[in-house]
Short mmCIF file of C-alpha atoms in Angstrom, two decimals:
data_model
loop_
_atom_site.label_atom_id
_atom_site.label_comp_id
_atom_site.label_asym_id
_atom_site.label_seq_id
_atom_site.Cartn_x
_atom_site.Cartn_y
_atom_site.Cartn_z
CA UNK Z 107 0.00 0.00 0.00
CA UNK Z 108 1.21 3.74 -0.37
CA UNK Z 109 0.91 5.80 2.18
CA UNK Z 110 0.65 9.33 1.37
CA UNK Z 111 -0.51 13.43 3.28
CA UNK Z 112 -3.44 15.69 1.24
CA UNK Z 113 -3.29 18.89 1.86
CA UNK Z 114 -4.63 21.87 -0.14
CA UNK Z 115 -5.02 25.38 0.31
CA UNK Z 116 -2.30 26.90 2.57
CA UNK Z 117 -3.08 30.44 0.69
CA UNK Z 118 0.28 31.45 2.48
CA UNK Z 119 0.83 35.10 2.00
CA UNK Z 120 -3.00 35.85 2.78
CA UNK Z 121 -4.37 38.64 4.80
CA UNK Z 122 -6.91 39.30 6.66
CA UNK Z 123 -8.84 43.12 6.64
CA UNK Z 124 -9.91 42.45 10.36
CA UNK Z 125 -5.91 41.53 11.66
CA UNK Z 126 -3.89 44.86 13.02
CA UNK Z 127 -0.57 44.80 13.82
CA UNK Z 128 1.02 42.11 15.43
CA UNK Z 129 -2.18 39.95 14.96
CA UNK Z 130 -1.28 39.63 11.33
CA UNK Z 131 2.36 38.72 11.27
CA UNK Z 132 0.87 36.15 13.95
CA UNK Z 133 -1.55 35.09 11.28
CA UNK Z 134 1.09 34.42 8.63
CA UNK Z 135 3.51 32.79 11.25
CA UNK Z 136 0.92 29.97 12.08
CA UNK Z 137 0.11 29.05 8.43
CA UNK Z 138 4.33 28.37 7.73
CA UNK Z 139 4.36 26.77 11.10
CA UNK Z 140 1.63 24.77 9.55
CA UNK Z 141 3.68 23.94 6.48
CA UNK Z 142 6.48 22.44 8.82
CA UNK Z 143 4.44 20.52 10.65
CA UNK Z 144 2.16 18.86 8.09
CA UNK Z 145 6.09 17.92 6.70
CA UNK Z 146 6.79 16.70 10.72
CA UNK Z 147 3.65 14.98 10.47
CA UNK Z 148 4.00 13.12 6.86
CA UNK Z 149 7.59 12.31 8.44
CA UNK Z 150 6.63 10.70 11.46
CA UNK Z 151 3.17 9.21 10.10
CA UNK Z 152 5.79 7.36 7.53
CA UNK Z 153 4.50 8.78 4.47
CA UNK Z 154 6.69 9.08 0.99
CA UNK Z 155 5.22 11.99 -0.35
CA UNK Z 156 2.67 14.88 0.38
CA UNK Z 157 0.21 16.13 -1.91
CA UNK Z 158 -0.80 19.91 -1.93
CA UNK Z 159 -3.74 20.76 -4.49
CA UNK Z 160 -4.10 23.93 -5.11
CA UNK Z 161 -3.76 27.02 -3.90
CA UNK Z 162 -0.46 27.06 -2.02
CA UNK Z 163 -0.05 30.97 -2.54
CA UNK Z 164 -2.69 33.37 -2.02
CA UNK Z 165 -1.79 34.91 -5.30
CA UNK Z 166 1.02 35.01 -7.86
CA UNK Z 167 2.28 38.12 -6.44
CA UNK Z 168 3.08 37.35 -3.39
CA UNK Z 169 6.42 38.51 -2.05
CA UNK Z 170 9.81 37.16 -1.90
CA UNK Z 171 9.49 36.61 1.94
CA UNK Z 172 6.80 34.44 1.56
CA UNK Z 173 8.27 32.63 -1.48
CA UNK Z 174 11.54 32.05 0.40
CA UNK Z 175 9.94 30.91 4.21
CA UNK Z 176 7.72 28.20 2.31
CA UNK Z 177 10.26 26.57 0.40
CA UNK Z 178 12.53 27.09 3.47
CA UNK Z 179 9.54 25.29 5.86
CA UNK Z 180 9.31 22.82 3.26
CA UNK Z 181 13.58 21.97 2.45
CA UNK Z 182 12.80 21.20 6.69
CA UNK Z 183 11.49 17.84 5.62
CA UNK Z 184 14.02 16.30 3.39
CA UNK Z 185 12.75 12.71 2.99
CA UNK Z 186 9.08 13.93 2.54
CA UNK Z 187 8.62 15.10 -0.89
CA UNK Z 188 6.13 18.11 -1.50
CA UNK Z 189 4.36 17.82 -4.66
CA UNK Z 190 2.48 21.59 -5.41
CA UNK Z 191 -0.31 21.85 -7.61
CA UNK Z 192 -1.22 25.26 -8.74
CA UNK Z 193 -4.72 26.42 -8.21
CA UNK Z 194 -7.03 29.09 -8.89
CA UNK Z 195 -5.12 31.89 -6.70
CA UNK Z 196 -1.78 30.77 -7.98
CA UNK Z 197 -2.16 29.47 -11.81
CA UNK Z 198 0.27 28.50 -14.12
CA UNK Z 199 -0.22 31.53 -16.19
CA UNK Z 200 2.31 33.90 -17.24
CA UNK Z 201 2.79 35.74 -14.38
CA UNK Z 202 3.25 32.34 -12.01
CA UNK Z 203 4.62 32.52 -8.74
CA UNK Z 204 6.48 28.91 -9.40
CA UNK Z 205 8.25 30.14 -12.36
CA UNK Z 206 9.50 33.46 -10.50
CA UNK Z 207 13.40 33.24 -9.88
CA UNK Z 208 12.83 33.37 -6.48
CA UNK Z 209 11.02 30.17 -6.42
CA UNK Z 210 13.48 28.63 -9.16
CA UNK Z 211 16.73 29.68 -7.39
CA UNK Z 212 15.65 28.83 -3.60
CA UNK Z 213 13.68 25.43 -4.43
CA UNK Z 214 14.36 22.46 -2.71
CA UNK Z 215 14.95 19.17 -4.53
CA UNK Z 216 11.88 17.65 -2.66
CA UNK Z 217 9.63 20.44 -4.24
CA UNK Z 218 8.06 19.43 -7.03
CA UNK Z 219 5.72 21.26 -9.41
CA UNK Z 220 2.48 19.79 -10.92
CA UNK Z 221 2.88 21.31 -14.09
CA UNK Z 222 1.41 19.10 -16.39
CA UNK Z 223 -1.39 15.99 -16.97
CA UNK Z 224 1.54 13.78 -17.89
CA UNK Z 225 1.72 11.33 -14.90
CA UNK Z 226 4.37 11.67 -12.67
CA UNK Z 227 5.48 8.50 -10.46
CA UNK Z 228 5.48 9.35 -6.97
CA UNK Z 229 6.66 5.97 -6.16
CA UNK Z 230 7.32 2.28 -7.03
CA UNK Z 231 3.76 1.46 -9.35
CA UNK Z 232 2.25 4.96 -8.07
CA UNK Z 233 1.41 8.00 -10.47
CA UNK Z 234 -0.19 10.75 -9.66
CA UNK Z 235 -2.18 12.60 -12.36
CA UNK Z 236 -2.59 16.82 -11.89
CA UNK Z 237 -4.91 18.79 -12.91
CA UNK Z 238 -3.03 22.52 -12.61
CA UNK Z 239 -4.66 25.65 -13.36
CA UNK Z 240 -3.16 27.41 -16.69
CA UNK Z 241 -5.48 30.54 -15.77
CA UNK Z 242 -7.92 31.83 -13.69
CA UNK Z 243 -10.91 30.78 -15.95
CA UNK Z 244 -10.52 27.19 -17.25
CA UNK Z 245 -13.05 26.46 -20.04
CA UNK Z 246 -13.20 22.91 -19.21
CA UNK Z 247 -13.60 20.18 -16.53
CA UNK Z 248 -9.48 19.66 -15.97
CA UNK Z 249 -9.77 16.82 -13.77
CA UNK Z 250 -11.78 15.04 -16.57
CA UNK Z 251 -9.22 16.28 -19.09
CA UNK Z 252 -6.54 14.97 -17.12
CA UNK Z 253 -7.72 11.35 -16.51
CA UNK Z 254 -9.08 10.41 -20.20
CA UNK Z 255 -7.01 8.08 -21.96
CA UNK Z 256 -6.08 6.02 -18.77
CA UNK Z 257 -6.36 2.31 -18.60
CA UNK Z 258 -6.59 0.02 -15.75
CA UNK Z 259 -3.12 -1.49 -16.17
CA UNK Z 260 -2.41 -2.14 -12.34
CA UNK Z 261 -0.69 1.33 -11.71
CA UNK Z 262 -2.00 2.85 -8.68
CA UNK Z 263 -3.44 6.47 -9.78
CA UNK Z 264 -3.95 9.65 -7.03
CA UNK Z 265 -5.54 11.88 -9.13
CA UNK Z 266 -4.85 16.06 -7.77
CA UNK Z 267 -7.44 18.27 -8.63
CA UNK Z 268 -8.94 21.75 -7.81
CA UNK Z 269 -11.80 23.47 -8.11
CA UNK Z 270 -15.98 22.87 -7.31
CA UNK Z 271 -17.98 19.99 -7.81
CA UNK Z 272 -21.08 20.02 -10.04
CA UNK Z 273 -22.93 18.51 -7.46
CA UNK Z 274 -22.38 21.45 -5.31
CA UNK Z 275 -22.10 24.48 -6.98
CA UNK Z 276 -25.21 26.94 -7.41
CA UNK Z 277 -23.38 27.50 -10.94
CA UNK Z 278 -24.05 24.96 -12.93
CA UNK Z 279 -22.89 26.94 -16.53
CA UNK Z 280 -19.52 26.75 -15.38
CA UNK Z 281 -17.57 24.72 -17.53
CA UNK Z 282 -14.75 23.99 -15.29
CA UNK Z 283 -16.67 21.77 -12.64
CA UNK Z 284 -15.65 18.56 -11.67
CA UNK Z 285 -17.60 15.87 -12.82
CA UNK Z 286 -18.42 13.85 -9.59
CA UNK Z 287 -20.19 10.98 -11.94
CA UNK Z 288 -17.10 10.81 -13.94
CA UNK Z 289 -15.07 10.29 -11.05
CA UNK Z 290 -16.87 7.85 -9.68
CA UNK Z 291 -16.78 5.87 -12.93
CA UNK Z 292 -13.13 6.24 -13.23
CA UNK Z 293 -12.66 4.72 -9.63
CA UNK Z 294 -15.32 2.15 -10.12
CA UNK Z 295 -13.35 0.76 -13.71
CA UNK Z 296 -10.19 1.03 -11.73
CA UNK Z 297 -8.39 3.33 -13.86
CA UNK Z 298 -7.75 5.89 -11.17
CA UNK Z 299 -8.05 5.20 -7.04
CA UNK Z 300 -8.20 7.83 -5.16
CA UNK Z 301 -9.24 12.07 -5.99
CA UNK Z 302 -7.33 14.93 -3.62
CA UNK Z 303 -9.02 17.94 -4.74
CA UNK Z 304 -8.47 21.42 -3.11
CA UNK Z 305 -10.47 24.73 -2.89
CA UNK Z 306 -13.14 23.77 -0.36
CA UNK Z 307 -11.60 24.74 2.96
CA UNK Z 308 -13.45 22.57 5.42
CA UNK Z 309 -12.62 18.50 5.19
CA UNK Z 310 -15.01 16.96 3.03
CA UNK Z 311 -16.00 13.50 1.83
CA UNK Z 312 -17.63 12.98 -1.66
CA UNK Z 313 -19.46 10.39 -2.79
CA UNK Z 314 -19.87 7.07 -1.44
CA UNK Z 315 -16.69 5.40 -2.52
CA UNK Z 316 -14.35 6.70 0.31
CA UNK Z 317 -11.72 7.70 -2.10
CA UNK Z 318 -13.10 11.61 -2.89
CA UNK Z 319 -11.75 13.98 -0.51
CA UNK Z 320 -11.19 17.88 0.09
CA UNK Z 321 -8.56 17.87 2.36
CA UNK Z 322 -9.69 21.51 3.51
CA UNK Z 323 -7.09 24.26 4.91
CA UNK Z 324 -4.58 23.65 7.40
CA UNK Z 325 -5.46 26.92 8.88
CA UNK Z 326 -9.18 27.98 8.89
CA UNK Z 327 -9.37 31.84 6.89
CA UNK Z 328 -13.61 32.66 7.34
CA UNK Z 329 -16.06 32.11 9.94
CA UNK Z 330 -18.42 29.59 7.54
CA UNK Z 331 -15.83 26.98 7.25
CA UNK Z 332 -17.42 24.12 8.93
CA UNK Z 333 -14.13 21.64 9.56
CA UNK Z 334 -10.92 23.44 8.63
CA UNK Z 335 -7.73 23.21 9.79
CA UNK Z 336 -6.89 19.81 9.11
CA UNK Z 337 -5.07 17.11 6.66
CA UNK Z 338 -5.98 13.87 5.62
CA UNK Z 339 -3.31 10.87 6.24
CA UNK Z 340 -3.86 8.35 3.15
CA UNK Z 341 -3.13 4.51 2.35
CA UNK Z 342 -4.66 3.02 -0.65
CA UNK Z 343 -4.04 0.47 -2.68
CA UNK Z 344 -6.19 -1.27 -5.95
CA UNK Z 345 -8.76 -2.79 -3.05
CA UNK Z 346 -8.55 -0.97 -0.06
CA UNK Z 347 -8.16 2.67 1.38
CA UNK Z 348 -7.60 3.62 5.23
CA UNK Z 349 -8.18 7.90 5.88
CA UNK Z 350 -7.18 9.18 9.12
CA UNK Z 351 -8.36 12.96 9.00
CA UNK Z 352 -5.76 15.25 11.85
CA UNK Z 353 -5.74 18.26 13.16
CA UNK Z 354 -2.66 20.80 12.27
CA UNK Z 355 -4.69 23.98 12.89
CA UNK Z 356 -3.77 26.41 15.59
CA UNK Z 357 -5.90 29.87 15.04
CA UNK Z 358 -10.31 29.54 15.15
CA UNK Z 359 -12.98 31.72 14.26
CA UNK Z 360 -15.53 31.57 17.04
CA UNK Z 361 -19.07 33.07 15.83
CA UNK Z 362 -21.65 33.38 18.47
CA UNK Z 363 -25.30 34.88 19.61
CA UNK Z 364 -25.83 35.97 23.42
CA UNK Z 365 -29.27 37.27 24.54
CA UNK Z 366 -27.95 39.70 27.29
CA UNK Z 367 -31.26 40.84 29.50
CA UNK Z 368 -29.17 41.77 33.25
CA UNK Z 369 -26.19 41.22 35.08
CA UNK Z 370 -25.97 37.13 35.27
CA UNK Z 371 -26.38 37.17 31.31
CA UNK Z 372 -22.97 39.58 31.67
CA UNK Z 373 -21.58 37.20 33.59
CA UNK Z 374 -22.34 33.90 31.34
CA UNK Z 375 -20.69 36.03 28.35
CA UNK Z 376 -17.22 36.81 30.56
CA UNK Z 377 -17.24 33.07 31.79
CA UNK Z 378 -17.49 32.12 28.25
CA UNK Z 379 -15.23 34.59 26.48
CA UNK Z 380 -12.84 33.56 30.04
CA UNK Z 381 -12.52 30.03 29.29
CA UNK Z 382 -11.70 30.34 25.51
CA UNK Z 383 -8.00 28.79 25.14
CA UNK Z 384 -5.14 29.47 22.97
CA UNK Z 385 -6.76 33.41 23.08
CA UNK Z 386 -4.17 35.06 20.70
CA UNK Z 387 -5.09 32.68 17.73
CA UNK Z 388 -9.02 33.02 18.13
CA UNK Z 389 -11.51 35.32 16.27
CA UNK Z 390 -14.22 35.94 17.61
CA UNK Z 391 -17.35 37.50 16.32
CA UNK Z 392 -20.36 38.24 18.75
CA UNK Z 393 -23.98 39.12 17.64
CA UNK Z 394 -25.16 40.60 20.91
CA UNK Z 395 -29.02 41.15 21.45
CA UNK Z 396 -31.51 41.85 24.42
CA UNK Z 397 -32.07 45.33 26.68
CA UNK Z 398 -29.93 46.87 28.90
CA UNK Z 399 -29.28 49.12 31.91
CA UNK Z 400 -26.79 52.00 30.94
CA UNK Z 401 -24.65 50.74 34.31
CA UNK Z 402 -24.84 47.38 32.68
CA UNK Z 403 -23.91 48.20 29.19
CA UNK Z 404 -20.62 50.24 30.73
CA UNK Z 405 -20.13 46.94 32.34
CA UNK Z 406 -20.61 45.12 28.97
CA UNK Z 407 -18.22 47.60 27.53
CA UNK Z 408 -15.48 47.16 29.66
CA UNK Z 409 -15.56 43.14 29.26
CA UNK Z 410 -15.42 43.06 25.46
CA UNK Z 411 -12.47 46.19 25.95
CA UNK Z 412 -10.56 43.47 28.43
CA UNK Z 413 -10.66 40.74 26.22
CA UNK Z 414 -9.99 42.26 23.41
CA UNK Z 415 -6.87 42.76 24.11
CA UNK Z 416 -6.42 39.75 24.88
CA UNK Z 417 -7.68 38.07 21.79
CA UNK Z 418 -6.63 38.39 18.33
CA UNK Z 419 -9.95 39.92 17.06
CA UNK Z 420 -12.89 41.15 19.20
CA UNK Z 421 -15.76 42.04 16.61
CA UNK Z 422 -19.52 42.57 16.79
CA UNK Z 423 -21.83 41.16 14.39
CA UNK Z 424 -23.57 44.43 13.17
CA UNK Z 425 -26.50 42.77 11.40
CA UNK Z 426 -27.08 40.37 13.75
CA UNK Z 427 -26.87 42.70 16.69
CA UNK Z 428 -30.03 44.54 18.50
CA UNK Z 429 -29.14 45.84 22.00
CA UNK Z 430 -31.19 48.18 23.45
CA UNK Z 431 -29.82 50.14 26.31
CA UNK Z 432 -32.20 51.89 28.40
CA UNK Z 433 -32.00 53.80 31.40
CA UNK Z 434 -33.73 52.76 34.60
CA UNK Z 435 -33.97 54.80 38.10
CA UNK Z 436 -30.93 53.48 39.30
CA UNK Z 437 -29.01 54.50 36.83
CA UNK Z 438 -29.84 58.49 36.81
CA UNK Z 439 -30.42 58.49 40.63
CA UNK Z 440 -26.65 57.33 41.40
CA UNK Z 441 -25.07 59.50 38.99
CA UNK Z 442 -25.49 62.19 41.75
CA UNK Z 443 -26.59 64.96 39.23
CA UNK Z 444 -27.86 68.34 39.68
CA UNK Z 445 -28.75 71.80 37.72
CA UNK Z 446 -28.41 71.78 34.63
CA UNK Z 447 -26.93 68.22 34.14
CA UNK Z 448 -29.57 66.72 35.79
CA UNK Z 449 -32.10 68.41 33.58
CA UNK Z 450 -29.98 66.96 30.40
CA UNK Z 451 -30.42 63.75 31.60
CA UNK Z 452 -34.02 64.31 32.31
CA UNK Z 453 -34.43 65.09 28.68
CA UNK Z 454 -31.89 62.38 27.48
CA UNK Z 455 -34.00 59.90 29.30
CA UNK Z 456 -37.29 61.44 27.85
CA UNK Z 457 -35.75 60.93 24.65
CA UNK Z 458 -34.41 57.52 24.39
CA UNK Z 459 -37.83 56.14 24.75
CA UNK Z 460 -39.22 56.92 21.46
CA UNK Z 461 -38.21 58.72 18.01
CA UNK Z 462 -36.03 59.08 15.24
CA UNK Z 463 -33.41 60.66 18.04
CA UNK Z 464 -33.84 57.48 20.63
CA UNK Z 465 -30.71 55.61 19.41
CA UNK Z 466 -29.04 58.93 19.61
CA UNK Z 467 -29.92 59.83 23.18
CA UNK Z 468 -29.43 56.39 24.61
CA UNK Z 469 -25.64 56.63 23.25
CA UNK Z 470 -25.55 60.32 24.87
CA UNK Z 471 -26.85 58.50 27.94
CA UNK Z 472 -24.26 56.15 27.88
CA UNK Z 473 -21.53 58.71 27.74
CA UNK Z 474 -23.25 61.06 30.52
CA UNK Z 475 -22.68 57.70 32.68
CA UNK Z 476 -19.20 57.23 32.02
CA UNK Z 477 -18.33 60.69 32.79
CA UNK Z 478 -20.27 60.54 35.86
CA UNK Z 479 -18.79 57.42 37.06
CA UNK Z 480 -15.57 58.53 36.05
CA UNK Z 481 -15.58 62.09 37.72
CA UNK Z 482 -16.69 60.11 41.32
#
């Protein structure tokens, strides 16, 4: 049996809008950490080769630095060759990344480049057949065009691909989709035995043969990935296939709702946002909803402040969000107020209950509160 590591998607050299500072150079440190490790893991797991399909650059113009760390993470691994398909974000067009001289001069001998259909032998009776990207808009199914003309001749066949599935895209025109019937054929006639596509970033099974998988991204990059951060560990032979799927991720994007109606609601939310590990690698994304004191949104305020400084991103979901703050007796009758600034309030308070001004007067509240409770 071979033994073998699918990977896809690494997108190294990506950024994030949402990342400041330090967060960001974080950000790109974990996904060439990740790089070293999936060739740590392939290493250890005893695999002879790893498999990336698609999509190792976020674009063909990323920088030398980038260019020069992943061939650098990958020259780590010696013994494990890296074989690099390019993908939609990093084609084999003109302008390729993998045809820049810093790629050709700094490339390791165990990095090799998909370039071509033509099968390549990965090992003793193994090929693997590529379907790379020649531009950003292919006008054909490539993984079909890559596997017609095979025969079932006892050579085992890993087939690299990239790209959507007809059975899942809400595109159907497109003429590059990947045929999921003609895969399926392909394996059942024994012509090809197993499919590592890329470009779907959560781990995916297709089909009912075992032997169709997205590997997914190593490190997740949006909230609505459902199982990133992982590779898939692979031994096949003619008649039987063994998948262990493992975790190599480090960061998370956390997206959650909280109905926030007093203090013990607070309290749930800073137990919760407490107890999150590994707090400089998560990104968290809170659609907040319920009513208010202005005493308990300062103290809502001052909890998502703390922690997020502590995490790498802090963020309210805008259009998920509805949080009404609204004054109660308490609040105005410890502020200690008098003259004049009580009379603001008065009105403030008169204000926030109703009208086009409410949302207005209830932030104006909020900020008569602070600088009450500050000036004590």
């Amino acid at each position: 049996m071979v033994k073998f590591l699918h990977t896809a998607d690494w997108q190294l050299g990506m950024t994030r809008h949402f990342l400041a500072g330090e967060a960001q150079a974080r950000f790109n440190a974990a996904r060439l950490e990740a790089v070293r490790r999936i060739g740590e893991l392939a290493e250890a797991e005893g695999c002879g080769f790893v498999v990336v399909c698609g999509d190792v650059f976020e674009s063909n113009q990323v920088g030398r630095r980038v260019v020069r760390r992943a061939l650098e993470a990958m020259r780590s691994t010696p013994q494990v060759a890296f074989y690099l398909l390019p993908g939609n974000h990093d084609p084999l067009d003109p302008s390729t990344v993998y045809r820049s001289p810093t790629f050709s001069e700094h490339r390791p001998d165990n990095v090799v480049v998909l370039e071509s259909p033509a099968p390549v032998q990965a090992a003793p009776g193994v090929e693997l057949v590529a379907a790379p990207w020649l531009s950003k808009r292919p006008l054909s199914d490539l993984v079909a065009d890559a596997c017609r003309g095979l025969e079932a001749d006892g050579t085992v066949r890993i087939v690299a691909g990239h790209g959507a599935l007809d059975t899942q895209s809400p595109n159907r025109d497109d003429p590059a989709l990947i045929s999921v019937a003609g895969l399926e054929e392909r394996l059942a006639a024994g012509t090809i035995h197993f499919v590592a596509l890329g470009d779907r970033h959560s781990t995916t099974e297709v089909g009912r043969s075992e032997r169709i998988w997205y590997a997914g991204a190593p490190e997740p990059t949006d909230y609505d990935e459902r199982d990133p951060g992982n590779v898939v560990v692979v031994e096949l032979d003619a008649a039987e296939v063994r998948l262990d799927v493992r975790a190599v991720g480090v960061w998370r994007f956390v997206r959650r709702e909280w109905e926030l109606t007093g203090d013990r609601d607070i309290q749930r939310l800073a137990d919760w946002l407490g107890g999150l590990e590994n707090k400089e690698c998560a990104i968290v994304k809170l659609a907040l909803v319920g009513q208010l004191s202005l005493a308990q949104s300062a103290q809502l305020d001052d909890l998502l402040a703390h922690h997020a400084d502590l995490l790498a991103v802090l963020e309210t979901w805008e259009r998920r969000s509805e949080l009404v703050v609204l004054p109660d007796d308490a609040d105005t009758d410890d502020l200690g107020l008098s003259g004049f600034a009580r009379e603001a309030l008065g009105d403030l308070r008169e204000m926030s209950e109703s009208g086009e001004q409410a949302v207005a007067a209830r932030d104006a509240l909020g900020l008569l509160h602070r600088l009450a409770e500050a000036g004590r």
